[in-house]
Short mmCIF file of C-alpha atoms in Angstrom, two decimals:
data_model
loop_
_atom_site.label_atom_id
_atom_site.label_comp_id
_atom_site.label_asym_id
_atom_site.label_seq_id
_atom_site.Cartn_x
_atom_site.Cartn_y
_atom_site.Cartn_z
CA MET A 7 28.79 150.94 -17.48
CA THR A 8 25.69 149.18 -19.10
CA GLY A 9 21.86 148.82 -17.89
CA GLY A 10 21.60 152.24 -17.32
CA ARG A 11 23.08 151.67 -14.28
CA GLY A 12 27.29 153.30 -14.10
CA GLY A 13 30.03 152.08 -13.29
CA GLY A 14 31.74 153.10 -9.18
CA LEU A 15 34.33 153.28 -7.35
CA LEU A 16 34.93 153.23 -3.01
CA VAL A 17 37.90 155.25 -2.19
CA ALA A 18 39.11 154.12 1.10
CA GLY A 19 41.90 155.28 3.18
CA THR A 20 44.09 153.43 5.64
CA THR A 21 43.57 156.84 8.55
CA SER A 22 41.64 160.14 8.33
CA ASP A 23 43.98 162.64 6.64
CA ALA A 24 44.78 159.69 4.07
CA GLY A 25 44.46 161.28 1.18
CA LYS A 26 41.18 160.23 0.25
CA SER A 27 39.42 162.99 -0.56
CA VAL A 28 42.40 164.75 -2.86
CA VAL A 29 41.93 161.12 -4.67
CA THR A 30 38.93 160.45 -5.27
CA ALA A 31 39.37 164.44 -6.94
CA GLY A 32 42.22 162.95 -8.79
CA ILE A 33 40.17 160.72 -10.91
CA CYS A 34 37.43 162.73 -11.29
CA ARG A 35 39.90 164.63 -12.96
CA TRP A 36 40.78 161.83 -14.85
CA LEU A 37 37.79 160.31 -15.75
CA VAL A 38 36.47 163.31 -17.14
CA ARG A 39 39.28 163.98 -18.88
CA LYS A 40 38.59 161.11 -21.08
CA GLY A 41 35.32 162.13 -21.82
CA LEU A 42 32.68 160.03 -18.95
CA LYS A 43 30.09 162.10 -16.83
CA VAL A 44 31.52 161.71 -13.05
CA ALA A 45 30.37 162.33 -10.29
CA PRO A 46 32.14 161.82 -5.95
CA PHE A 47 29.75 161.01 -3.37
CA LYS A 48 30.10 160.54 0.76
CA GLY A 49 27.48 158.44 2.58
CA GLN A 50 28.15 160.65 5.82
CA ASN A 51 31.45 163.81 5.74
CA MET A 52 32.26 164.28 9.35
CA SER A 53 33.27 168.38 8.74
CA LEU A 54 33.37 171.87 9.58
CA ASN A 55 34.02 172.66 6.49
CA SER A 56 31.02 172.94 4.36
CA PHE A 57 29.57 174.97 0.59
CA VAL A 58 26.28 175.47 0.41
CA THR A 59 24.63 174.30 -3.56
CA ARG A 60 22.70 176.48 -5.73
CA GLU A 61 19.95 174.85 -4.25
CA GLY A 62 20.73 176.21 -0.59
CA ALA A 63 21.57 172.53 0.17
CA GLU A 64 24.62 172.44 2.78
CA ILE A 65 27.25 169.70 1.82
CA GLY A 66 31.29 169.12 2.58
CA ARG A 67 33.92 171.32 1.28
CA ALA A 68 35.53 167.82 -0.23
CA GLN A 69 32.40 166.91 -2.52
CA ALA A 70 32.02 170.47 -3.48
CA MET A 71 35.66 170.58 -4.65
CA GLN A 72 35.05 166.99 -5.82
CA ALA A 73 32.11 167.78 -8.20
CA GLN A 74 34.81 170.58 -9.77
CA ALA A 75 37.25 167.64 -10.59
CA ALA A 76 34.76 166.07 -12.08
CA ARG A 77 32.77 169.11 -13.99
CA VAL A 78 29.41 168.77 -12.43
CA GLU A 79 27.69 171.51 -10.45
CA PRO A 80 27.01 169.68 -6.40
CA THR A 81 23.89 168.48 -5.11
CA ALA A 82 23.20 167.51 -1.92
CA LEU A 83 22.90 163.44 -3.44
CA MET A 84 26.66 164.18 -3.70
CA ASN A 85 26.56 163.80 0.41
CA PRO A 86 23.99 163.60 2.46
CA VAL A 87 24.73 163.56 4.87
CA LEU A 88 26.56 165.31 6.98
CA LEU A 89 27.86 165.85 10.22
CA LYS A 90 29.05 169.69 11.82
CA PRO A 91 30.82 169.01 15.57
CA GLY A 92 30.29 171.36 17.90
CA GLY A 93 32.30 170.06 20.51
CA ASP A 94 34.14 166.53 21.46
CA ARG A 95 31.08 165.16 21.75
CA SER A 96 28.15 166.20 19.91
CA SER A 97 27.43 167.13 16.30
CA GLN A 98 25.41 169.06 14.51
CA VAL A 99 22.86 166.24 11.71
CA VAL A 100 22.88 167.88 7.99
CA LEU A 101 20.11 165.38 6.16
CA MET A 102 19.97 165.93 2.59
CA GLY A 103 21.09 169.80 3.02
CA LYS A 104 19.60 170.85 5.70
CA PRO A 105 20.53 170.74 9.83
CA VAL A 106 17.75 168.57 11.52
CA GLY A 107 18.95 168.61 14.67
CA GLU A 108 21.90 167.42 17.08
CA MET A 109 23.07 164.50 18.42
CA SER A 110 25.00 163.28 20.97
CA ALA A 111 27.79 160.64 19.74
CA LYS A 112 26.53 157.63 21.03
CA GLY A 113 22.88 159.06 20.14
CA PHE A 114 24.70 158.61 16.65
CA PHE A 115 26.01 155.97 16.63
CA GLY A 116 23.87 153.41 19.12
CA GLY A 117 20.72 153.73 20.94
CA SER A 118 17.20 152.36 19.00
CA GLY A 119 14.90 155.03 16.68
CA GLY A 120 12.58 153.87 14.05
CA SER A 121 12.19 153.34 10.26
CA SER A 122 12.55 157.00 8.85
CA PRO A 123 15.63 159.58 8.96
CA GLY A 124 13.24 161.36 11.39
CA LYS A 125 12.67 158.81 13.16
CA ALA A 126 16.68 157.72 13.34
CA LEU A 127 17.88 160.53 14.95
CA ARG A 128 15.51 160.82 17.53
CA GLY A 129 16.42 157.46 18.21
CA GLY A 130 19.98 157.03 17.10
CA ARG A 131 19.86 154.38 14.51
CA ARG A 132 22.90 155.84 12.33
CA LYS A 133 21.98 152.56 9.97
CA GLU A 134 18.62 153.84 9.38
CA LEU A 135 19.86 156.28 7.16
CA PHE A 136 21.41 153.91 5.11
CA GLU A 137 17.88 153.95 3.28
CA PRO A 138 18.62 157.46 2.24
CA VAL A 139 21.73 157.86 2.01
CA MET A 140 21.93 154.57 -1.24
CA ALA A 141 18.77 156.15 -2.63
CA CYS A 142 20.97 159.10 -3.74
CA LEU A 143 23.31 157.30 -4.73
CA GLU A 144 21.88 154.61 -7.02
CA GLU A 145 20.02 157.81 -8.61
CA LEU A 146 23.36 159.05 -8.84
CA ARG A 147 24.30 156.29 -10.44
CA SER A 148 21.16 156.07 -12.43
CA THR A 149 22.75 159.23 -14.60
CA TYR A 150 26.61 159.52 -13.92
CA ASP A 151 29.41 156.89 -15.83
CA ALA A 152 30.90 157.20 -12.66
CA VAL A 153 31.09 157.53 -9.43
CA ILE A 154 33.65 157.47 -7.29
CA CYS A 155 33.00 157.48 -4.03
CA GLU A 156 35.24 158.49 -0.95
CA GLY A 157 34.69 156.59 2.32
CA ALA A 158 35.98 158.05 5.99
CA GLY A 159 38.17 157.29 8.61
CA SER A 160 39.13 153.83 8.41
CA PRO A 161 36.77 150.63 6.80
CA ALA A 162 38.19 149.08 9.95
CA GLU A 163 36.34 151.25 12.29
CA ILE A 164 35.13 147.28 14.25
CA ASN A 165 33.85 149.34 16.60
CA LEU A 166 31.56 151.03 14.19
CA ARG A 167 31.00 148.62 10.87
CA ARG A 168 27.87 147.58 12.53
CA THR A 169 26.35 150.85 11.66
CA ASP A 170 28.40 151.10 8.60
CA ILE A 171 27.16 154.07 6.28
CA VAL A 172 30.63 155.09 4.73
CA ASN A 173 32.41 152.38 3.84
CA MET A 174 31.86 148.50 3.75
CA GLY A 175 28.01 149.05 3.70
CA VAL A 176 28.22 151.29 1.19
CA ALA A 177 30.83 149.16 -1.09
CA ARG A 178 28.24 146.05 0.49
CA ALA A 179 25.45 146.72 -0.84
CA ALA A 180 26.26 148.99 -4.45
CA ARG A 181 28.43 146.41 -4.60
CA LEU A 182 31.58 148.25 -5.27
CA PRO A 183 35.06 147.77 -5.91
CA VAL A 184 37.44 148.74 -3.47
CA VAL A 185 40.62 150.70 -2.66
CA VAL A 186 42.11 151.21 0.23
CA VAL A 187 44.29 154.88 0.92
CA GLY A 188 47.63 155.23 2.48
CA ASP A 189 50.08 157.67 3.84
CA ILE A 190 53.43 156.18 3.76
CA ASP A 191 54.78 159.68 5.24
CA ARG A 192 53.36 159.41 7.84
CA GLY A 193 55.43 155.63 7.31
CA GLY A 194 53.56 152.20 8.76
CA VAL A 195 51.84 151.33 5.49
CA PHE A 196 52.59 147.91 4.71
CA ALA A 197 51.25 147.41 8.40
CA GLN A 198 48.53 149.79 8.22
CA PHE A 199 47.53 148.28 4.32
CA PHE A 200 47.77 144.26 6.17
CA GLY A 201 46.08 145.20 9.47
CA THR A 202 42.91 147.20 7.24
CA THR A 203 42.73 143.97 5.08
CA ALA A 204 42.22 141.34 7.96
CA LEU A 205 40.17 143.03 10.20
CA LEU A 206 37.44 143.01 7.53
CA SER A 207 35.36 139.49 6.80
CA PRO A 208 35.43 137.94 3.92
CA GLU A 209 32.68 139.75 2.45
CA ASP A 210 33.65 142.88 2.50
CA GLN A 211 37.57 141.73 1.69
CA SER A 212 36.26 140.42 -1.28
CA LEU A 213 35.84 144.09 -2.65
CA VAL A 214 39.05 144.98 -1.32
CA ALA A 215 40.34 144.64 -4.69
CA GLY A 216 43.93 146.78 -3.93
CA TYR A 217 46.10 149.57 -2.71
CA LEU A 218 47.31 153.34 -3.59
CA VAL A 219 50.59 154.15 -2.40
CA ASN A 220 50.18 158.15 -1.69
CA LYS A 221 52.29 161.34 -0.88
CA PHE A 222 55.63 159.07 -1.26
CA ARG A 223 58.60 161.04 -1.74
CA GLY A 224 62.12 159.25 -2.95
CA ASP A 225 62.53 156.02 -5.03
CA VAL A 226 59.50 153.74 -5.75
CA SER A 227 62.58 151.39 -6.58
CA LEU A 228 62.92 151.06 -3.61
CA LEU A 229 60.08 150.57 -2.86
CA GLU A 230 58.36 147.98 -5.41
CA PRO A 231 60.33 145.26 -3.14
CA GLY A 232 57.76 145.44 -0.66
CA LEU A 233 54.82 146.00 -2.79
CA ASP A 234 55.85 142.79 -3.68
CA MET A 235 55.55 141.59 -0.56
CA LEU A 236 52.45 142.85 0.73
CA TYR A 237 50.56 141.17 -2.52
CA GLY A 238 52.02 137.97 -1.54
CA LEU A 239 50.71 138.51 1.72
CA THR A 240 47.44 140.00 0.85
CA GLY A 241 47.24 138.66 -2.75
CA ARG A 242 46.14 142.58 -3.70
CA ARG A 243 47.94 144.23 -5.74
CA THR A 244 49.46 147.42 -5.11
CA PHE A 245 47.51 150.02 -8.62
CA GLY A 246 49.72 153.41 -8.11
CA VAL A 247 52.42 155.32 -5.78
CA LEU A 248 51.56 158.94 -5.62
CA PRO A 249 54.69 161.01 -4.99
CA TYR A 250 54.02 164.34 -2.49
CA ALA A 251 52.52 167.19 -3.90
CA HIS A 252 53.93 171.18 -2.23
CA GLY A 253 51.40 174.22 -2.31
CA LEU A 254 47.66 171.92 -3.86
CA GLY A 255 46.13 174.23 -1.86
CA ILE A 256 42.84 172.18 -2.57
CA ASP A 257 40.79 172.25 0.59
CA GLU A 258 40.47 170.24 3.64
CA GLU A 259 37.61 168.04 5.04
CA ASP A 260 38.34 168.84 8.88
CA GLY A 261 39.05 172.09 10.80
CA LEU A 262 43.12 172.93 10.72
CA ARG A 263 44.28 171.09 14.84
CA VAL A 264 44.66 174.54 17.09
CA SER A 265 47.98 172.17 17.63
CA LEU A 266 49.13 173.40 14.65
CA ARG A 267 50.27 176.98 15.59
CA GLY A 268 51.61 178.59 13.29
CA THR A 269 50.65 176.56 10.46
CA VAL A 270 51.41 178.87 7.23
CA ARG A 271 48.92 177.48 4.50
CA GLU A 272 49.28 176.44 1.65
CA SER A 273 50.12 179.05 -1.07
CA VAL A 274 51.94 180.05 -4.67
CA VAL A 275 55.72 180.57 -4.79
CA ALA A 276 55.01 184.08 -6.11
CA PRO A 277 57.85 187.50 -5.18
CA PRO A 278 56.04 190.42 -3.98
CA VAL A 279 54.53 192.68 -7.42
CA GLY A 280 56.00 195.39 -4.99
CA ALA A 281 58.04 196.44 -2.72
CA ASP A 282 56.41 195.30 0.68
CA VAL A 283 54.94 191.03 1.27
CA LEU A 284 51.59 191.43 3.48
CA ARG A 285 50.92 189.07 5.75
CA VAL A 286 48.41 188.00 7.37
CA ALA A 287 47.35 186.55 10.99
CA VAL A 288 44.45 183.99 11.26
CA CYS A 289 43.17 183.43 14.58
CA ALA A 290 42.75 179.83 15.10
CA VAL A 291 39.26 179.93 16.65
CA PRO A 292 37.82 176.55 18.86
CA LEU A 293 35.71 174.95 15.92
CA MET A 294 36.89 176.86 13.68
CA SER A 295 34.57 176.12 9.83
CA ASN A 296 35.36 177.50 6.79
CA PHE A 297 38.69 179.00 6.33
CA THR A 298 39.49 177.59 3.59
CA ASP A 299 38.06 180.67 2.89
CA VAL A 300 42.08 182.77 3.22
CA ASP A 301 42.60 180.45 0.72
CA ALA A 302 42.44 183.19 -2.00
CA LEU A 303 44.28 185.48 0.45
CA ALA A 304 47.56 182.32 0.29
CA ALA A 305 47.30 182.52 -3.45
CA GLU A 306 48.33 186.34 -3.87
CA PRO A 307 51.78 186.78 -4.72
CA GLY A 308 52.82 188.52 -1.47
CA VAL A 309 51.02 187.65 0.97
CA VAL A 310 51.87 185.83 3.79
CA VAL A 311 49.50 184.16 5.31
CA ARG A 312 49.41 181.63 9.16
CA PHE A 313 46.89 180.51 11.72
CA VAL A 314 48.33 182.06 14.79
CA ASP A 315 46.82 181.84 19.13
CA ARG A 316 48.54 184.31 20.80
CA PRO A 317 48.40 188.22 20.77
CA GLU A 318 51.66 188.94 20.59
CA GLU A 319 51.63 187.34 17.06
CA LEU A 320 48.44 189.60 16.04
CA VAL A 321 51.65 192.59 16.10
CA ASP A 322 53.06 192.99 12.98
CA ALA A 323 50.81 191.35 11.55
CA ASP A 324 48.84 193.93 8.74
CA LEU A 325 46.06 192.10 8.56
CA VAL A 326 43.97 189.90 11.10
CA VAL A 327 41.76 187.44 10.19
CA VAL A 328 38.43 186.23 13.05
CA PRO A 329 37.05 183.63 10.67
CA GLY A 330 34.19 181.57 10.81
CA THR A 331 32.90 179.12 13.92
CA ARG A 332 30.38 176.51 15.19
CA GLY A 333 31.03 178.46 18.17
CA THR A 334 30.67 182.11 18.06
CA VAL A 335 30.47 181.94 22.29
CA LYS A 336 32.96 179.72 22.80
CA ALA A 337 35.42 181.85 20.28
CA LEU A 338 35.30 184.39 22.46
CA ALA A 339 35.62 183.14 25.56
CA TRP A 340 39.19 181.61 24.24
CA LEU A 341 39.54 185.12 22.08
CA ARG A 342 39.48 186.85 26.12
CA GLU A 343 41.42 183.96 27.58
CA ARG A 344 44.42 183.87 25.73
CA GLY A 345 44.58 187.49 25.94
CA LEU A 346 43.46 187.99 21.72
CA ALA A 347 40.23 190.29 22.12
CA ASP A 348 42.54 192.98 23.28
CA ALA A 349 44.69 192.73 21.51
CA LEU A 350 42.33 192.85 18.66
CA ALA A 351 40.55 195.91 20.54
CA ARG A 352 44.27 197.81 19.80
CA ARG A 353 44.83 197.19 16.90
CA ALA A 354 40.44 198.51 15.36
CA ALA A 355 41.62 201.99 18.21
CA GLU A 356 44.81 202.34 16.28
CA GLY A 357 43.66 201.63 13.02
CA ARG A 358 44.34 199.04 11.72
CA PRO A 359 43.32 196.43 10.04
CA VAL A 360 40.56 193.04 10.86
CA LEU A 361 38.63 191.35 9.34
CA GLY A 362 35.08 189.56 10.34
CA ILE A 363 33.85 186.62 8.75
CA CYS A 364 30.14 184.36 9.93
CA GLY A 365 30.95 183.31 13.52
CA GLY A 366 34.37 186.19 13.80
CA PHE A 367 31.94 188.67 12.24
CA GLN A 368 29.48 187.68 14.61
CA ALA A 369 31.91 188.67 17.20
CA LEU A 370 33.29 191.46 16.12
CA GLY A 371 29.52 193.24 17.70
CA GLU A 372 28.18 194.51 20.72
CA ARG A 373 26.14 191.02 22.47
CA ILE A 374 24.40 188.51 21.58
CA GLU A 375 22.28 186.60 22.53
CA ASP A 376 22.01 182.40 22.06
CA GLU A 377 19.42 180.14 22.75
CA VAL A 378 20.17 177.64 20.49
CA GLU A 379 24.48 176.87 19.26
CA SER A 380 25.10 177.42 22.95
CA LYS A 381 22.44 178.43 25.00
CA ALA A 382 24.14 180.72 27.29
CA GLY A 383 22.13 183.67 26.92
CA VAL A 384 23.01 186.59 26.45
CA VAL A 385 26.87 187.82 26.42
CA ASP A 386 27.91 190.48 25.70
CA GLY A 387 30.50 190.55 22.17
CA LEU A 388 34.26 192.18 21.18
CA GLY A 389 31.84 196.03 20.52
CA LEU A 390 34.00 196.33 17.53
CA LEU A 391 31.42 196.98 15.53
CA PRO A 392 27.33 197.69 15.41
CA VAL A 393 25.93 194.70 15.70
CA ARG A 394 23.76 192.90 17.04
CA VAL A 395 23.16 189.03 16.90
CA ARG A 396 20.14 186.78 17.33
CA PHE A 397 21.10 183.30 17.16
CA GLY A 398 17.29 181.42 15.74
CA VAL A 399 16.80 177.96 15.42
CA GLU A 400 16.69 178.51 11.33
CA LYS A 401 19.28 178.29 9.51
CA THR A 402 20.61 180.78 6.26
CA LEU A 403 22.35 178.91 3.70
CA ALA A 404 22.14 181.24 0.51
CA ARG A 405 24.55 182.04 -1.92
CA PRO A 406 24.03 185.63 -2.21
CA VAL A 407 25.80 188.55 -4.48
CA GLY A 408 26.67 191.47 -3.83
CA GLU A 409 29.10 194.87 -4.71
CA ALA A 410 31.90 196.63 -2.34
CA LEU A 411 34.61 198.15 -3.25
CA GLY A 412 32.99 199.02 -6.82
CA GLU A 413 33.67 195.67 -7.85
CA ARG A 414 31.17 192.65 -8.19
CA VAL A 415 30.74 190.31 -4.98
CA GLU A 416 29.94 186.61 -4.48
CA GLY A 417 29.95 184.88 -1.72
CA TYR A 418 27.47 181.53 0.83
CA GLU A 419 26.45 182.50 3.70
CA ILE A 420 26.02 179.54 6.38
CA HIS A 421 24.95 180.67 10.10
CA HIS A 422 22.14 180.84 12.36
CA GLY A 423 22.65 183.99 13.49
CA VAL A 424 20.75 186.81 12.20
CA ALA A 425 22.73 190.25 12.62
CA ASP A 426 21.07 193.65 13.43
CA VAL A 427 23.52 195.67 11.87
CA ARG A 428 22.97 198.76 13.35
CA GLY A 429 25.04 201.53 11.92
CA GLY A 430 29.20 202.06 10.38
CA GLU A 431 29.73 201.78 6.36
CA SER A 432 27.70 198.35 4.55
CA PHE A 433 29.42 196.06 3.93
CA LEU A 434 28.06 192.68 2.43
CA ASP A 435 25.39 192.89 4.59
CA GLY A 436 27.54 193.69 7.11
CA CYS A 437 29.89 196.85 8.23
CA ARG A 438 32.78 198.40 8.35
CA VAL A 439 33.60 200.96 10.71
CA GLY A 440 36.79 202.52 10.43
CA SER A 441 39.33 199.67 9.34
CA VAL A 442 37.15 196.85 11.28
CA TRP A 443 34.60 195.50 8.07
CA GLY A 444 32.52 192.08 8.93
CA THR A 445 29.95 189.35 6.80
CA HIS A 446 28.76 186.94 7.49
CA TRP A 447 29.77 185.85 3.55
CA HIS A 448 31.91 182.61 3.17
CA GLY A 449 34.18 182.29 0.03
CA SER A 450 34.12 186.65 -0.87
CA LEU A 451 38.40 187.05 -1.38
CA GLU A 452 37.58 184.93 -4.42
CA SER A 453 36.21 187.17 -6.38
CA ASP A 454 39.20 188.90 -8.06
CA GLY A 455 38.79 192.36 -8.97
CA PHE A 456 36.71 192.44 -4.96
CA ARG A 457 39.80 190.70 -4.27
CA ARG A 458 42.67 192.96 -4.95
CA ALA A 459 40.44 195.48 -4.10
CA PHE A 460 40.24 194.48 -0.18
CA LEU A 461 44.26 194.33 0.16
CA ARG A 462 44.86 197.86 -1.58
CA GLU A 463 42.54 199.40 1.05
CA VAL A 464 44.40 196.57 3.64
CA ALA A 465 47.97 197.78 2.85
CA ALA A 466 47.09 201.59 3.17
CA ALA A 467 45.52 201.25 6.53
CA ALA A 468 48.46 199.69 7.48
CA GLY A 469 51.23 201.39 5.33
CA ARG A 470 52.56 198.48 3.49
CA ARG A 471 53.92 199.71 0.14
CA PHE A 472 51.82 196.12 -1.18
CA VAL A 473 50.68 195.91 -4.49
CA PRO A 474 48.24 193.53 -4.85
CA ALA A 475 48.95 191.15 -8.51
CA PRO A 476 47.00 192.72 -11.31
CA ASP A 477 46.16 189.01 -12.69
CA THR A 478 45.73 186.48 -10.23
CA SER A 479 42.22 184.44 -10.81
CA PHE A 480 41.41 182.14 -7.97
CA GLY A 481 39.46 180.08 -9.94
CA ALA A 482 42.51 178.95 -12.65
CA LEU A 483 44.52 178.46 -9.82
CA ARG A 484 42.18 175.89 -8.70
CA GLU A 485 41.40 174.25 -11.75
CA GLU A 486 45.17 174.30 -12.11
CA GLN A 487 45.49 172.63 -8.89
CA LEU A 488 41.70 170.27 -9.88
CA ASP A 489 43.90 169.52 -13.18
CA ARG A 490 47.72 167.94 -11.15
CA LEU A 491 45.61 165.42 -9.25
CA GLY A 492 44.35 164.25 -12.63
CA ASP A 493 47.50 163.95 -13.80
CA LEU A 494 49.44 162.17 -10.62
CA ILE A 495 46.71 159.81 -10.71
CA GLU A 496 47.04 159.69 -14.84
CA GLU A 497 51.20 159.36 -14.65
CA HIS A 498 51.21 157.62 -11.38
CA ALA A 499 48.39 154.86 -11.32
CA ASP A 500 47.56 152.05 -13.62
CA THR A 501 44.10 153.93 -14.96
CA ASP A 502 43.92 150.73 -17.01
CA ALA A 503 43.50 148.48 -13.92
CA LEU A 504 41.94 151.49 -12.05
CA LEU A 505 38.67 151.71 -14.85
CA ARG A 506 38.57 148.38 -15.80
CA LEU A 507 37.36 147.95 -11.62
CA ILE A 508 35.47 151.02 -12.50
CA GLU A 509 33.31 148.66 -14.81
CA GLU A 510 33.25 146.27 -13.42
CA GLY A 511 33.93 145.62 -10.19
CA ALA A 512 35.92 143.72 -7.62
CA PRO A 513 37.43 140.97 -9.37
CA ALA A 514 36.92 137.03 -8.34
CA GLY A 515 38.20 135.05 -6.37
CA LEU A 516 40.04 137.72 -4.16
CA PRO A 517 42.09 135.69 -1.19
CA PHE A 518 40.45 135.58 2.41
CA VAL A 519 43.19 137.30 4.85
CA PRO A 520 43.40 136.33 8.42
CA PRO A 521 41.56 136.64 11.68
CA GLY A 522 38.99 138.79 9.32
CA ALA A 523 36.39 140.43 11.29
CA PRO A 524 35.89 139.56 15.44
#
């Protein structure tokens, strides 16, 4: 790390969800505890979980979490391209924190385009974004001692290599060493490591320094013969075996799959302070975004958070949350098709708590006029709140601060819908009618005092003898989780070898593993 240019490392993965995000965060926390100035980076992210930086830029929540692990303020430089899926084949493209248009997958990954980012998006050449992505990385490397980059999916996606701006394309251009993470809990990790390496070109392979095994359960000595054989086959060492860690609850990159109906959000395992637990049901709407909003609820002792998609699962819930979504009109149709809309209306009539956040807030209103997101025109909402929503072309990206229930609240806003509140009691720039609350503010429940006051209201309305813990600090719990990630790296990885990679790059003479890229 000399000459005014920081060191670096690319954390790639054999698959999506192999653990790249948490390993990157763990390396950032380990390095900052060593006294280094560190930044995370991901050239292109695809996620519905996003965050707003202090300068009003939208980036992936995973990069915001990694910035927190590095103890630095997140910026758009750390995630210059964010894709927010709006369906199976199209996404909103966010460039340097601002939306620049909707694109089909084919349009983004192929087609013709000019040299500027704007022309690239119109023409559909992802590779034209390579220059601004690399400019962001180089700016970070000129400022920080080390930049820990996260890849996307797999570096061996041979159909996308020509236009790659997040995996080996970045590693090659910046001469970054690469460590490949594999999830052994899924099985087949040796084949994944070998196959990933063998499908790369000789030039790409020369930067792949080795591997990290993630989510291992059991006796590492039983794994070691396989690691030795892997070294014999590839000439690359394994830099560590990270154990399976329960209850991390760290921000995830991608939205929860609806097939995971009934999933309980990972949380601190602690008994309730009062006599009762509090049950929270989160409607798993299509294109669910920022479901991390409920993490602060799950962190409370005695609060059980579940994701649901059937009306009968709302019956015993003390609070139902309708979360954010990238498709409010689609979510409304889904709620009606599933019978959840009627169940929510019954809850409201009975005075049982419902909270709508962002897109969920919009769905609870009287009417939506949407010529932007779904282009469906005027659509009736659920009519539980006196709110009318009109979708505008400009996206609201903000970090509001306010007060509710007598407590200070901080949040962040990411939405195209403009709410016209026509009644009810004011609530975080939204409104409240009885036990139905609605707000555009994400992250409000992370404000400890407000969360406790809100839960007391919910418990009273639900008739539960639930008492919020007086000392739960969501910020402190998040710091503990990030320290656990740093501990995983420090205790189970060869940190001396990782530091050499970051400072010096990939070792020379790494062997080629045939057949290479086709």
